[in-house]
Amino acid sequence: MDFKIYSKENNKIESEDKDTIVSFLHKHLEEYGDEKSAIEKAIDYSNSEEDGKGGFVLSGSVGDELVGAVVVNETGMSEYIPENILVYIAVDPEKRGNGYGEMLMRKTVDTANGDVALHVEKENPAIRLYEKIGFTNPYLEMRYKK
């Protein structure tokens, strides 16, 4: 798999690549995804020049075909919250089972500066992959929605 990393420091994402990744994630996140506008906001945050923002977008391709993508946002809260949150990760369902998800996760962890947190639905089968990489679940997240 060939990787491409987009960040404010390295290869800032261009409009065409951003549109491709937004569409890819929107389609392949399936029931665990968000609207395209939310995905675009996360990508914009990851490539933002503003103080306190940043992160990266990682794409994985085989030949000319995009098979997976990741969006990581920096939290700006090191020492008390992980420095990064993995906002989105998806692999083309037709390509799953070939190790691409694991390759994307390992590259993500290697690329991130600091710890990485992610949120996953308890019924999402990707939990096994995250645990294999070394993610643990020491906390119960609770939310109050207004």
mmCIF file of N, CA and C in Angstrom:
data_model
loop_
_atom_site.group_PDB
_atom_site.id
_atom_site.type_symbol
_atom_site.label_atom_id
_atom_site.label_comp_id
_atom_site.label_asym_id
_atom_site.label_seq_id
_atom_site.Cartn_x
_atom_site.Cartn_y
_atom_site.Cartn_z
ATOM 1 N N MET A 1 0.847 -1.177 0.000
ATOM 2 C CA MET A 1 0.000 0.000 0.000
ATOM 3 C C MET A 1 0.890 1.237 0.000
ATOM 4 N N ASP A 2 0.540 2.207 -0.813
ATOM 5 C CA ASP A 2 1.234 3.489 -0.855
ATOM 6 C C ASP A 2 0.438 4.499 -0.042
ATOM 7 N N PHE A 3 1.142 5.250 0.807
ATOM 8 C CA PHE A 3 0.491 6.230 1.673
ATOM 9 C C PHE A 3 0.793 7.642 1.195
ATOM 10 N N LYS A 4 -0.170 8.511 1.434
ATOM 11 C CA LYS A 4 0.022 9.936 1.209
ATOM 12 C C LYS A 4 -0.488 10.646 2.454
ATOM 13 N N ILE A 5 0.343 11.533 3.002
ATOM 14 C CA ILE A 5 -0.018 12.266 4.211
ATOM 15 C C ILE A 5 -0.220 13.727 3.844
ATOM 16 N N TYR A 6 -1.353 14.266 4.288
ATOM 17 C CA TYR A 6 -1.672 15.676 4.073
ATOM 18 C C TYR A 6 -1.719 16.355 5.442
ATOM 19 N N SER A 7 -0.977 17.444 5.598
ATOM 20 C CA SER A 7 -1.023 18.219 6.838
ATOM 21 C C SER A 7 -0.575 19.639 6.536
ATOM 22 N N LYS A 8 -0.714 20.515 7.518
ATOM 23 C CA LYS A 8 -0.277 21.900 7.301
ATOM 24 C C LYS A 8 1.228 21.989 7.136
ATOM 25 N N GLU A 9 1.965 21.030 7.700
ATOM 26 C CA GLU A 9 3.420 21.045 7.600
ATOM 27 C C GLU A 9 3.923 20.325 6.352
ATOM 28 N N ASN A 10 3.108 19.426 5.799
ATOM 29 C CA ASN A 10 3.607 18.502 4.783
ATOM 30 C C ASN A 10 2.506 18.217 3.772
ATOM 31 N N ASN A 11 2.633 18.770 2.581
ATOM 32 C CA ASN A 11 1.707 18.398 1.516
ATOM 33 C C ASN A 11 0.261 18.769 1.842
ATOM 34 N N LYS A 12 0.007 20.045 2.081
ATOM 35 C CA LYS A 12 -1.348 20.508 2.394
ATOM 36 C C LYS A 12 -2.339 19.996 1.349
ATOM 37 N N ILE A 13 -3.503 19.558 1.796
ATOM 38 C CA ILE A 13 -4.475 18.913 0.914
ATOM 39 C C ILE A 13 -5.071 19.911 -0.074
ATOM 40 N N GLU A 14 -5.142 19.505 -1.316
ATOM 41 C CA GLU A 14 -5.745 20.320 -2.370
ATOM 42 C C GLU A 14 -7.218 19.958 -2.504
ATOM 43 N N SER A 15 -7.976 20.835 -3.126
ATOM 44 C CA SER A 15 -9.422 20.690 -3.239
ATOM 45 C C SER A 15 -9.848 19.361 -3.865
ATOM 46 N N GLU A 16 -9.194 18.970 -4.954
ATOM 47 C CA GLU A 16 -9.577 17.728 -5.648
ATOM 48 C C GLU A 16 -9.349 16.505 -4.764
ATOM 49 N N ASP A 17 -8.188 16.451 -4.100
ATOM 50 C CA ASP A 17 -7.912 15.327 -3.199
ATOM 51 C C ASP A 17 -8.879 15.332 -2.019
ATOM 52 N N LYS A 18 -9.171 16.524 -1.501
ATOM 53 C CA LYS A 18 -10.104 16.628 -0.371
ATOM 54 C C LYS A 18 -11.479 16.111 -0.767
ATOM 55 N N ASP A 19 -11.971 16.519 -1.918
ATOM 56 C CA ASP A 19 -13.281 16.044 -2.390
ATOM 57 C C ASP A 19 -13.303 14.530 -2.548
ATOM 58 N N THR A 20 -12.221 13.963 -3.070
ATOM 59 C CA THR A 20 -12.131 12.511 -3.251
ATOM 60 C C THR A 20 -12.187 11.796 -1.903
ATOM 61 N N ILE A 21 -11.436 12.301 -0.929
ATOM 62 C CA ILE A 21 -11.394 11.652 0.384
ATOM 63 C C ILE A 21 -12.712 11.841 1.130
ATOM 64 N N VAL A 22 -13.303 13.018 1.050
ATOM 65 C CA VAL A 22 -14.615 13.239 1.679
ATOM 66 C C VAL A 22 -15.636 12.256 1.114
ATOM 67 N N SER A 23 -15.696 12.123 -0.194
ATOM 68 C CA SER A 23 -16.647 11.201 -0.829
ATOM 69 C C SER A 23 -16.361 9.749 -0.443
ATOM 70 N N PHE A 24 -15.067 9.390 -0.423
ATOM 71 C CA PHE A 24 -14.680 8.031 -0.049
ATOM 72 C C PHE A 24 -15.134 7.715 1.375
ATOM 73 N N LEU A 25 -14.807 8.609 2.326
ATOM 74 C CA LEU A 25 -15.186 8.366 3.716
ATOM 75 C C LEU A 25 -16.699 8.348 3.883
ATOM 76 N N HIS A 26 -17.389 9.273 3.248
ATOM 77 C CA HIS A 26 -18.855 9.323 3.363
ATOM 78 C C HIS A 26 -19.474 8.013 2.898
ATOM 79 N N LYS A 27 -18.968 7.468 1.839
ATOM 80 C CA LYS A 27 -19.506 6.209 1.300
ATOM 81 C C LYS A 27 -19.118 5.003 2.156
ATOM 82 N N HIS A 28 -17.844 4.908 2.537
ATOM 83 C CA HIS A 28 -17.341 3.678 3.147
ATOM 84 C C HIS A 28 -17.403 3.637 4.667
ATOM 85 N N LEU A 29 -17.739 4.746 5.316
ATOM 86 C CA LEU A 29 -17.962 4.696 6.761
ATOM 87 C C LEU A 29 -19.294 4.020 7.079
ATOM 88 N N GLU A 30 -20.137 3.950 6.071
ATOM 89 C CA GLU A 30 -21.432 3.286 6.169
ATOM 90 C C GLU A 30 -22.221 3.813 7.367
ATOM 91 N N GLU A 31 -22.789 2.956 8.196
ATOM 92 C CA GLU A 31 -23.657 3.404 9.297
ATOM 93 C C GLU A 31 -22.890 4.120 10.404
ATOM 94 N N TYR A 32 -21.560 4.101 10.369
ATOM 95 C CA TYR A 32 -20.765 4.756 11.399
ATOM 96 C C TYR A 32 -20.291 6.139 10.971
ATOM 97 N N GLY A 33 -20.775 6.628 9.844
ATOM 98 C CA GLY A 33 -20.283 7.879 9.292
ATOM 99 C C GLY A 33 -21.129 9.088 9.597
ATOM 100 N N ASP A 34 -20.689 10.199 9.053
ATOM 101 C CA ASP A 34 -21.349 11.485 9.204
ATOM 102 C C ASP A 34 -21.641 12.064 7.827
ATOM 103 N N GLU A 35 -22.285 13.209 7.840
ATOM 104 C CA GLU A 35 -22.551 13.924 6.603
ATOM 105 C C GLU A 35 -21.235 14.425 6.003
ATOM 106 N N LYS A 36 -21.246 14.651 4.704
ATOM 107 C CA LYS A 36 -20.042 15.144 4.028
ATOM 108 C C LYS A 36 -19.545 16.447 4.638
ATOM 109 N N SER A 37 -20.453 17.308 5.056
ATOM 110 C CA SER A 37 -20.040 18.592 5.630
ATOM 111 C C SER A 37 -19.227 18.391 6.910
ATOM 112 N N ALA A 38 -19.572 17.412 7.720
ATOM 113 C CA ALA A 38 -18.827 17.135 8.955
ATOM 114 C C ALA A 38 -17.446 16.568 8.630
ATOM 115 N N ILE A 39 -17.383 15.671 7.660
ATOM 116 C CA ILE A 39 -16.104 15.093 7.257
ATOM 117 C C ILE A 39 -15.189 16.194 6.712
ATOM 118 N N GLU A 40 -15.757 17.082 5.922
ATOM 119 C CA GLU A 40 -14.976 18.182 5.360
ATOM 120 C C GLU A 40 -14.440 19.093 6.472
ATOM 121 N N LYS A 41 -15.245 19.362 7.494
ATOM 122 C CA LYS A 41 -14.789 20.191 8.613
ATOM 123 C C LYS A 41 -13.607 19.542 9.335
ATOM 124 N N ALA A 42 -13.666 18.221 9.528
ATOM 125 C CA ALA A 42 -12.567 17.521 10.199
ATOM 126 C C ALA A 42 -11.289 17.595 9.367
ATOM 127 N N ILE A 43 -11.426 17.459 8.053
ATOM 128 C CA ILE A 43 -10.258 17.566 7.169
ATOM 129 C C ILE A 43 -9.707 18.987 7.193
ATOM 130 N N ASP A 44 -10.585 19.988 7.139
ATOM 131 C CA ASP A 44 -10.138 21.376 7.195
ATOM 132 C C ASP A 44 -9.402 21.663 8.508
ATOM 133 N N TYR A 45 -9.910 21.127 9.614
ATOM 134 C CA TYR A 45 -9.269 21.304 10.916
ATOM 135 C C TYR A 45 -7.867 20.695 10.887
ATOM 136 N N SER A 46 -7.748 19.507 10.310
ATOM 137 C CA SER A 46 -6.455 18.812 10.293
ATOM 138 C C SER A 46 -5.400 19.548 9.479
ATOM 139 N N ASN A 47 -5.812 20.328 8.521
ATOM 140 C CA ASN A 47 -4.877 21.050 7.652
ATOM 141 C C ASN A 47 -4.881 22.553 7.920
ATOM 142 N N SER A 48 -5.526 22.976 9.011
ATOM 143 C CA SER A 48 -5.648 24.392 9.331
ATOM 144 C C SER A 48 -4.320 24.992 9.772
ATOM 145 N N GLU A 49 -4.094 26.235 9.401
ATOM 146 C CA GLU A 49 -2.911 26.994 9.818
ATOM 147 C C GLU A 49 -3.143 27.700 11.156
ATOM 148 N N GLU A 50 -4.394 27.691 11.658
ATOM 149 C CA GLU A 50 -4.719 28.393 12.903
ATOM 150 C C GLU A 50 -4.018 27.752 14.095
ATOM 151 N N ASP A 51 -3.605 28.612 15.053
ATOM 152 C CA ASP A 51 -3.015 28.104 16.283
ATOM 153 C C ASP A 51 -4.011 27.199 16.995
ATOM 154 N N GLY A 52 -3.514 26.097 17.535
ATOM 155 C CA GLY A 52 -4.364 25.177 18.279
ATOM 156 C C GLY A 52 -5.061 24.145 17.426
ATOM 157 N N LYS A 53 -4.944 24.262 16.122
ATOM 158 C CA LYS A 53 -5.554 23.284 15.224
ATOM 159 C C LYS A 53 -4.455 22.542 14.481
ATOM 160 N N GLY A 54 -4.820 21.428 13.867
ATOM 161 C CA GLY A 54 -3.861 20.667 13.086
ATOM 162 C C GLY A 54 -4.218 19.198 13.088
ATOM 163 N N GLY A 55 -3.301 18.403 12.630
ATOM 164 C CA GLY A 55 -3.501 16.970 12.489
ATOM 165 C C GLY A 55 -3.033 16.544 11.120
ATOM 166 N N PHE A 56 -3.668 15.507 10.594
ATOM 167 C CA PHE A 56 -3.298 15.041 9.266
ATOM 168 C C PHE A 56 -4.393 14.170 8.674
ATOM 169 N N VAL A 57 -4.336 14.048 7.361
ATOM 170 C CA VAL A 57 -5.173 13.120 6.603
ATOM 171 C C VAL A 57 -4.212 12.129 5.976
ATOM 172 N N LEU A 58 -4.556 10.867 6.054
ATOM 173 C CA LEU A 58 -3.738 9.798 5.503
ATOM 174 C C LEU A 58 -4.579 9.027 4.502
ATOM 175 N N SER A 59 -4.060 8.880 3.287
ATOM 176 C CA SER A 59 -4.749 8.048 2.299
ATOM 177 C C SER A 59 -3.863 6.864 1.970
ATOM 178 N N GLY A 60 -4.492 5.738 1.692
ATOM 179 C CA GLY A 60 -3.772 4.534 1.305
ATOM 180 C C GLY A 60 -4.294 4.041 -0.024
ATOM 181 N N SER A 61 -3.379 3.834 -0.961
ATOM 182 C CA SER A 61 -3.766 3.405 -2.301
ATOM 183 C C SER A 61 -2.992 2.166 -2.713
ATOM 184 N N VAL A 62 -3.626 1.392 -3.574
ATOM 185 C CA VAL A 62 -2.969 0.264 -4.232
ATOM 186 C C VAL A 62 -3.053 0.575 -5.720
ATOM 187 N N GLY A 63 -1.910 0.802 -6.320
ATOM 188 C CA GLY A 63 -1.917 1.291 -7.698
ATOM 189 C C GLY A 63 -2.537 2.673 -7.697
ATOM 190 N N ASP A 64 -3.493 2.882 -8.578
ATOM 191 C CA ASP A 64 -4.182 4.166 -8.652
ATOM 192 C C ASP A 64 -5.483 4.177 -7.859
ATOM 193 N N GLU A 65 -5.770 3.097 -7.125
ATOM 194 C CA GLU A 65 -7.061 2.964 -6.446
ATOM 195 C C GLU A 65 -6.950 3.295 -4.962
ATOM 196 N N LEU A 66 -7.767 4.251 -4.510
ATOM 197 C CA LEU A 66 -7.859 4.591 -3.098
ATOM 198 C C LEU A 66 -8.576 3.453 -2.379
ATOM 199 N N VAL A 67 -7.916 2.859 -1.380
ATOM 200 C CA VAL A 67 -8.535 1.740 -0.653
ATOM 201 C C VAL A 67 -8.840 2.086 0.797
ATOM 202 N N GLY A 68 -8.250 3.178 1.318
ATOM 203 C CA GLY A 68 -8.518 3.564 2.696
ATOM 204 C C GLY A 68 -8.116 4.990 2.968
ATOM 205 N N ALA A 69 -8.732 5.560 4.006
ATOM 206 C CA ALA A 69 -8.424 6.937 4.386
ATOM 207 C C ALA A 69 -8.646 7.118 5.883
ATOM 208 N N VAL A 70 -7.869 8.042 6.453
ATOM 209 C CA VAL A 70 -7.916 8.352 7.879
ATOM 210 C C VAL A 70 -7.861 9.865 8.045
ATOM 211 N N VAL A 71 -8.594 10.387 9.040
ATOM 212 C CA VAL A 71 -8.498 11.790 9.424
ATOM 213 C C VAL A 71 -8.186 11.832 10.919
ATOM 214 N N VAL A 72 -7.112 12.533 11.266
ATOM 215 C CA VAL A 72 -6.699 12.706 12.660
ATOM 216 C C VAL A 72 -6.652 14.194 12.957
ATOM 217 N N ASN A 73 -7.268 14.599 14.061
ATOM 218 C CA ASN A 73 -7.214 15.994 14.512
ATOM 219 C C ASN A 73 -6.400 16.079 15.791
ATOM 220 N N GLU A 74 -5.552 17.097 15.869
ATOM 221 C CA GLU A 74 -4.827 17.367 17.104
ATOM 222 C C GLU A 74 -5.790 18.003 18.098
ATOM 223 N N THR A 75 -5.673 17.598 19.359
ATOM 224 C CA THR A 75 -6.581 18.133 20.382
ATOM 225 C C THR A 75 -6.051 19.401 21.026
ATOM 226 N N GLY A 76 -4.734 19.587 21.022
ATOM 227 C CA GLY A 76 -4.155 20.741 21.695
ATOM 228 C C GLY A 76 -4.210 20.627 23.210
ATOM 229 N N MET A 77 -4.401 19.423 23.727
ATOM 230 C CA MET A 77 -4.573 19.241 25.171
ATOM 231 C C MET A 77 -3.628 18.185 25.735
ATOM 232 N N SER A 78 -2.375 18.202 25.315
ATOM 233 C CA SER A 78 -1.437 17.182 25.798
ATOM 234 C C SER A 78 -1.304 17.233 27.314
ATOM 235 N N GLU A 79 -0.909 16.147 27.869
ATOM 236 C CA GLU A 79 -0.695 15.896 29.288
ATOM 237 C C GLU A 79 -1.972 15.500 30.024
ATOM 238 N N TYR A 80 -3.150 15.898 29.552
ATOM 239 C CA TYR A 80 -4.365 15.489 30.251
ATOM 240 C C TYR A 80 -5.411 14.871 29.330
ATOM 241 N N ILE A 81 -5.283 15.037 28.051
ATOM 242 C CA ILE A 81 -6.116 14.406 27.027
ATOM 243 C C ILE A 81 -5.141 13.965 25.938
ATOM 244 N N PRO A 82 -5.365 12.831 25.279
ATOM 245 C CA PRO A 82 -4.456 12.456 24.186
ATOM 246 C C PRO A 82 -4.297 13.593 23.172
ATOM 247 N N GLU A 83 -3.099 13.710 22.643
ATOM 248 C CA GLU A 83 -2.773 14.802 21.726
ATOM 249 C C GLU A 83 -3.522 14.725 20.402
ATOM 250 N N ASN A 84 -4.017 13.546 20.058
ATOM 251 C CA ASN A 84 -4.677 13.339 18.767
ATOM 252 C C ASN A 84 -5.955 12.532 18.943
ATOM 253 N N ILE A 85 -6.920 12.829 18.095
ATOM 254 C CA ILE A 85 -8.119 12.006 18.046
ATOM 255 C C ILE A 85 -8.300 11.526 16.608
ATOM 256 N N LEU A 86 -8.402 10.228 16.463
ATOM 257 C CA LEU A 86 -8.671 9.647 15.155
ATOM 258 C C LEU A 86 -10.169 9.848 14.915
ATOM 259 N N VAL A 87 -10.483 10.735 13.993
ATOM 260 C CA VAL A 87 -11.875 11.127 13.763
ATOM 261 C C VAL A 87 -12.555 10.153 12.802
ATOM 262 N N TYR A 88 -11.869 9.792 11.722
ATOM 263 C CA TYR A 88 -12.448 8.897 10.713
ATOM 264 C C TYR A 88 -11.394 7.926 10.199
ATOM 265 N N ILE A 89 -11.827 6.691 9.979
ATOM 266 C CA ILE A 89 -11.029 5.704 9.257
ATOM 267 C C ILE A 89 -12.000 4.813 8.503
ATOM 268 N N ALA A 90 -11.672 4.540 7.248
ATOM 269 C CA ALA A 90 -12.505 3.632 6.449
ATOM 270 C C ALA A 90 -11.648 2.919 5.417
ATOM 271 N N VAL A 91 -12.038 1.700 5.141
ATOM 272 C CA VAL A 91 -11.445 0.892 4.078
ATOM 273 C C VAL A 91 -12.587 0.466 3.162
ATOM 274 N N ASP A 92 -12.344 0.488 1.878
ATOM 275 C CA ASP A 92 -13.322 0.036 0.893
ATOM 276 C C ASP A 92 -13.765 -1.385 1.268
ATOM 277 N N PRO A 93 -15.067 -1.620 1.450
ATOM 278 C CA PRO A 93 -15.537 -2.950 1.852
ATOM 279 C C PRO A 93 -15.068 -4.078 0.934
ATOM 280 N N GLU A 94 -14.891 -3.795 -0.344
ATOM 281 C CA GLU A 94 -14.429 -4.821 -1.276
ATOM 282 C C GLU A 94 -12.959 -5.174 -1.059
ATOM 283 N N LYS A 95 -12.252 -4.344 -0.314
ATOM 284 C CA LYS A 95 -10.819 -4.567 -0.064
ATOM 285 C C LYS A 95 -10.544 -5.041 1.359
ATOM 286 N N ARG A 96 -11.574 -5.117 2.198
ATOM 287 C CA ARG A 96 -11.382 -5.532 3.584
ATOM 288 C C ARG A 96 -10.931 -6.982 3.645
ATOM 289 N N GLY A 97 -10.212 -7.306 4.701
ATOM 290 C CA GLY A 97 -9.704 -8.660 4.872
ATOM 291 C C GLY A 97 -8.336 -8.874 4.252
ATOM 292 N N ASN A 98 -7.740 -7.819 3.703
ATOM 293 C CA ASN A 98 -6.419 -7.910 3.078
ATOM 294 C C ASN A 98 -5.329 -7.233 3.906
ATOM 295 N N GLY A 99 -5.661 -6.794 5.114
ATOM 296 C CA GLY A 99 -4.686 -6.148 5.984
ATOM 297 C C GLY A 99 -4.550 -4.652 5.783
ATOM 298 N N TYR A 100 -5.357 -4.058 4.908
ATOM 299 C CA TYR A 100 -5.232 -2.626 4.644
ATOM 300 C C TYR A 100 -5.606 -1.783 5.858
ATOM 301 N N GLY A 101 -6.634 -2.194 6.592
ATOM 302 C CA GLY A 101 -7.025 -1.463 7.795
ATOM 303 C C GLY A 101 -5.901 -1.435 8.816
ATOM 304 N N GLU A 102 -5.259 -2.581 9.018
ATOM 305 C CA GLU A 102 -4.143 -2.639 9.956
ATOM 306 C C GLU A 102 -2.987 -1.773 9.477
ATOM 307 N N MET A 103 -2.686 -1.802 8.187
ATOM 308 C CA MET A 103 -1.610 -0.962 7.658
ATOM 309 C C MET A 103 -1.920 0.518 7.880
ATOM 310 N N LEU A 104 -3.170 0.920 7.626
ATOM 311 C CA LEU A 104 -3.570 2.311 7.846
ATOM 312 C C LEU A 104 -3.435 2.694 9.315
ATOM 313 N N MET A 105 -3.884 1.816 10.208
ATOM 314 C CA MET A 105 -3.805 2.110 11.642
ATOM 315 C C MET A 105 -2.356 2.224 12.102
ATOM 316 N N ARG A 106 -1.506 1.317 11.669
ATOM 317 C CA ARG A 106 -0.100 1.365 12.083
ATOM 318 C C ARG A 106 0.586 2.632 11.558
ATOM 319 N N LYS A 107 0.291 2.994 10.315
ATOM 320 C CA LYS A 107 0.862 4.223 9.746
ATOM 321 C C LYS A 107 0.328 5.444 10.497
ATOM 322 N N THR A 108 -0.936 5.414 10.879
ATOM 323 C CA THR A 108 -1.538 6.512 11.634
ATOM 324 C C THR A 108 -0.833 6.695 12.967
ATOM 325 N N VAL A 109 -0.656 5.613 13.706
ATOM 326 C CA VAL A 109 0.003 5.675 15.014
ATOM 327 C C VAL A 109 1.454 6.140 14.861
ATOM 328 N N ASP A 110 2.135 5.654 13.828
ATOM 329 C CA ASP A 110 3.515 6.072 13.583
ATOM 330 C C ASP A 110 3.613 7.554 13.209
ATOM 331 N N THR A 111 2.627 8.059 12.490
ATOM 332 C CA THR A 111 2.642 9.442 12.010
ATOM 333 C C THR A 111 2.266 10.438 13.097
ATOM 334 N N ALA A 112 1.373 10.053 13.980
ATOM 335 C CA ALA A 112 0.867 10.965 15.015
ATOM 336 C C ALA A 112 1.970 11.360 15.988
ATOM 337 N N ASN A 113 1.970 12.629 16.359
ATOM 338 C CA ASN A 113 2.868 13.117 17.402
ATOM 339 C C ASN A 113 2.121 13.024 18.726
ATOM 340 N N GLY A 114 2.425 11.998 19.505
ATOM 341 C CA GLY A 114 1.761 11.815 20.794
ATOM 342 C C GLY A 114 0.719 10.718 20.753
ATOM 343 N N ASP A 115 -0.039 10.642 21.837
ATOM 344 C CA ASP A 115 -1.057 9.611 21.990
ATOM 345 C C ASP A 115 -2.233 9.847 21.045
ATOM 346 N N VAL A 116 -2.960 8.767 20.778
ATOM 347 C CA VAL A 116 -4.108 8.817 19.875
ATOM 348 C C VAL A 116 -5.320 8.212 20.583
ATOM 349 N N ALA A 117 -6.425 8.912 20.528
ATOM 350 C CA ALA A 117 -7.695 8.399 21.047
ATOM 351 C C ALA A 117 -8.644 8.224 19.874
ATOM 352 N N LEU A 118 -9.612 7.350 20.043
ATOM 353 C CA LEU A 118 -10.672 7.211 19.049
ATOM 354 C C LEU A 118 -11.943 6.794 19.753
ATOM 355 N N HIS A 119 -13.049 7.071 19.107
ATOM 356 C CA HIS A 119 -14.356 6.651 19.597
ATOM 357 C C HIS A 119 -14.867 5.597 18.640
ATOM 358 N N VAL A 120 -15.411 4.523 19.183
ATOM 359 C CA VAL A 120 -15.922 3.448 18.348
ATOM 360 C C VAL A 120 -17.215 2.930 18.962
ATOM 361 N N GLU A 121 -18.196 2.684 18.109
ATOM 362 C CA GLU A 121 -19.459 2.101 18.577
ATOM 363 C C GLU A 121 -19.182 0.698 19.103
ATOM 364 N N LYS A 122 -19.833 0.318 20.188
ATOM 365 C CA LYS A 122 -19.527 -0.964 20.824
ATOM 366 C C LYS A 122 -19.823 -2.163 19.937
ATOM 367 N N GLU A 123 -20.684 -2.009 18.950
ATOM 368 C CA GLU A 123 -20.998 -3.126 18.054
ATOM 369 C C GLU A 123 -20.183 -3.112 16.755
ATOM 370 N N ASN A 124 -19.276 -2.142 16.623
ATOM 371 C CA ASN A 124 -18.463 -2.037 15.416
ATOM 372 C C ASN A 124 -17.393 -3.140 15.426
ATOM 373 N N PRO A 125 -17.358 -3.987 14.399
ATOM 374 C CA PRO A 125 -16.378 -5.072 14.379
ATOM 375 C C PRO A 125 -14.928 -4.596 14.302
ATOM 376 N N ALA A 126 -14.699 -3.326 13.985
ATOM 377 C CA ALA A 126 -13.336 -2.790 13.911
ATOM 378 C C ALA A 126 -12.664 -2.739 15.286
ATOM 379 N N ILE A 127 -13.422 -2.908 16.351
ATOM 380 C CA ILE A 127 -12.835 -2.900 17.698
ATOM 381 C C ILE A 127 -11.694 -3.903 17.790
ATOM 382 N N ARG A 128 -11.862 -5.066 17.194
ATOM 383 C CA ARG A 128 -10.810 -6.092 17.256
ATOM 384 C C ARG A 128 -9.506 -5.580 16.628
ATOM 385 N N LEU A 129 -9.610 -4.853 15.531
ATOM 386 C CA LEU A 129 -8.414 -4.290 14.898
ATOM 387 C C LEU A 129 -7.755 -3.283 15.833
ATOM 388 N N TYR A 130 -8.538 -2.394 16.426
ATOM 389 C CA TYR A 130 -7.979 -1.374 17.302
ATOM 390 C C TYR A 130 -7.266 -2.009 18.497
ATOM 391 N N GLU A 131 -7.853 -3.049 19.047
ATOM 392 C CA GLU A 131 -7.225 -3.758 20.166
ATOM 393 C C GLU A 131 -5.931 -4.445 19.717
ATOM 394 N N LYS A 132 -5.937 -4.994 18.515
ATOM 395 C CA LYS A 132 -4.737 -5.650 17.978
ATOM 396 C C LYS A 132 -3.580 -4.663 17.855
ATOM 397 N N ILE A 133 -3.884 -3.427 17.483
ATOM 398 C CA ILE A 133 -2.872 -2.385 17.322
ATOM 399 C C ILE A 133 -2.349 -1.931 18.690
ATOM 400 N N GLY A 134 -3.163 -2.079 19.738
ATOM 401 C CA GLY A 134 -2.735 -1.686 21.077
ATOM 402 C C GLY A 134 -3.648 -0.700 21.775
ATOM 403 N N PHE A 135 -4.759 -0.335 21.156
ATOM 404 C CA PHE A 135 -5.719 0.543 21.809
ATOM 405 C C PHE A 135 -6.402 -0.216 22.945
ATOM 406 N N THR A 136 -6.663 0.492 24.040
ATOM 407 C CA THR A 136 -7.372 -0.092 25.174
ATOM 408 C C THR A 136 -8.593 0.763 25.483
ATOM 409 N N ASN A 137 -9.460 0.238 26.318
ATOM 410 C CA ASN A 137 -10.676 0.947 26.681
ATOM 411 C C ASN A 137 -10.734 1.116 28.200
ATOM 412 N N PRO A 138 -9.920 2.050 28.747
ATOM 413 C CA PRO A 138 -9.904 2.203 30.201
ATOM 414 C C PRO A 138 -11.042 3.070 30.749
ATOM 415 N N TYR A 139 -11.801 3.735 29.866
ATOM 416 C CA TYR A 139 -12.811 4.681 30.320
ATOM 417 C C TYR A 139 -14.168 4.382 29.690
ATOM 418 N N LEU A 140 -15.185 4.850 30.363
ATOM 419 C CA LEU A 140 -16.518 4.858 29.802
ATOM 420 C C LEU A 140 -16.821 6.308 29.445
ATOM 421 N N GLU A 141 -17.105 6.556 28.184
ATOM 422 C CA GLU A 141 -17.436 7.932 27.779
ATOM 423 C C GLU A 141 -18.914 8.162 28.013
ATOM 424 N N MET A 142 -19.214 9.297 28.579
ATOM 425 C CA MET A 142 -20.606 9.688 28.794
ATOM 426 C C MET A 142 -20.795 11.048 28.134
ATOM 427 N N ARG A 143 -21.938 11.247 27.521
ATOM 428 C CA ARG A 143 -22.218 12.519 26.851
ATOM 429 C C ARG A 143 -23.573 13.030 27.281
ATOM 430 N N TYR A 144 -23.645 14.345 27.380
ATOM 431 C CA TYR A 144 -24.911 15.020 27.601
ATOM 432 C C TYR A 144 -25.177 15.842 26.353
ATOM 433 N N LYS A 145 -26.265 15.558 25.678
ATOM 434 C CA LYS A 145 -26.591 16.274 24.440
ATOM 435 C C LYS A 145 -27.680 17.284 24.699
ATOM 436 N N LYS A 146 -27.454 18.500 24.296
ATOM 437 C CA LYS A 146 -28.463 19.559 24.429
ATOM 438 C C LYS A 146 -29.326 19.600 23.198
#
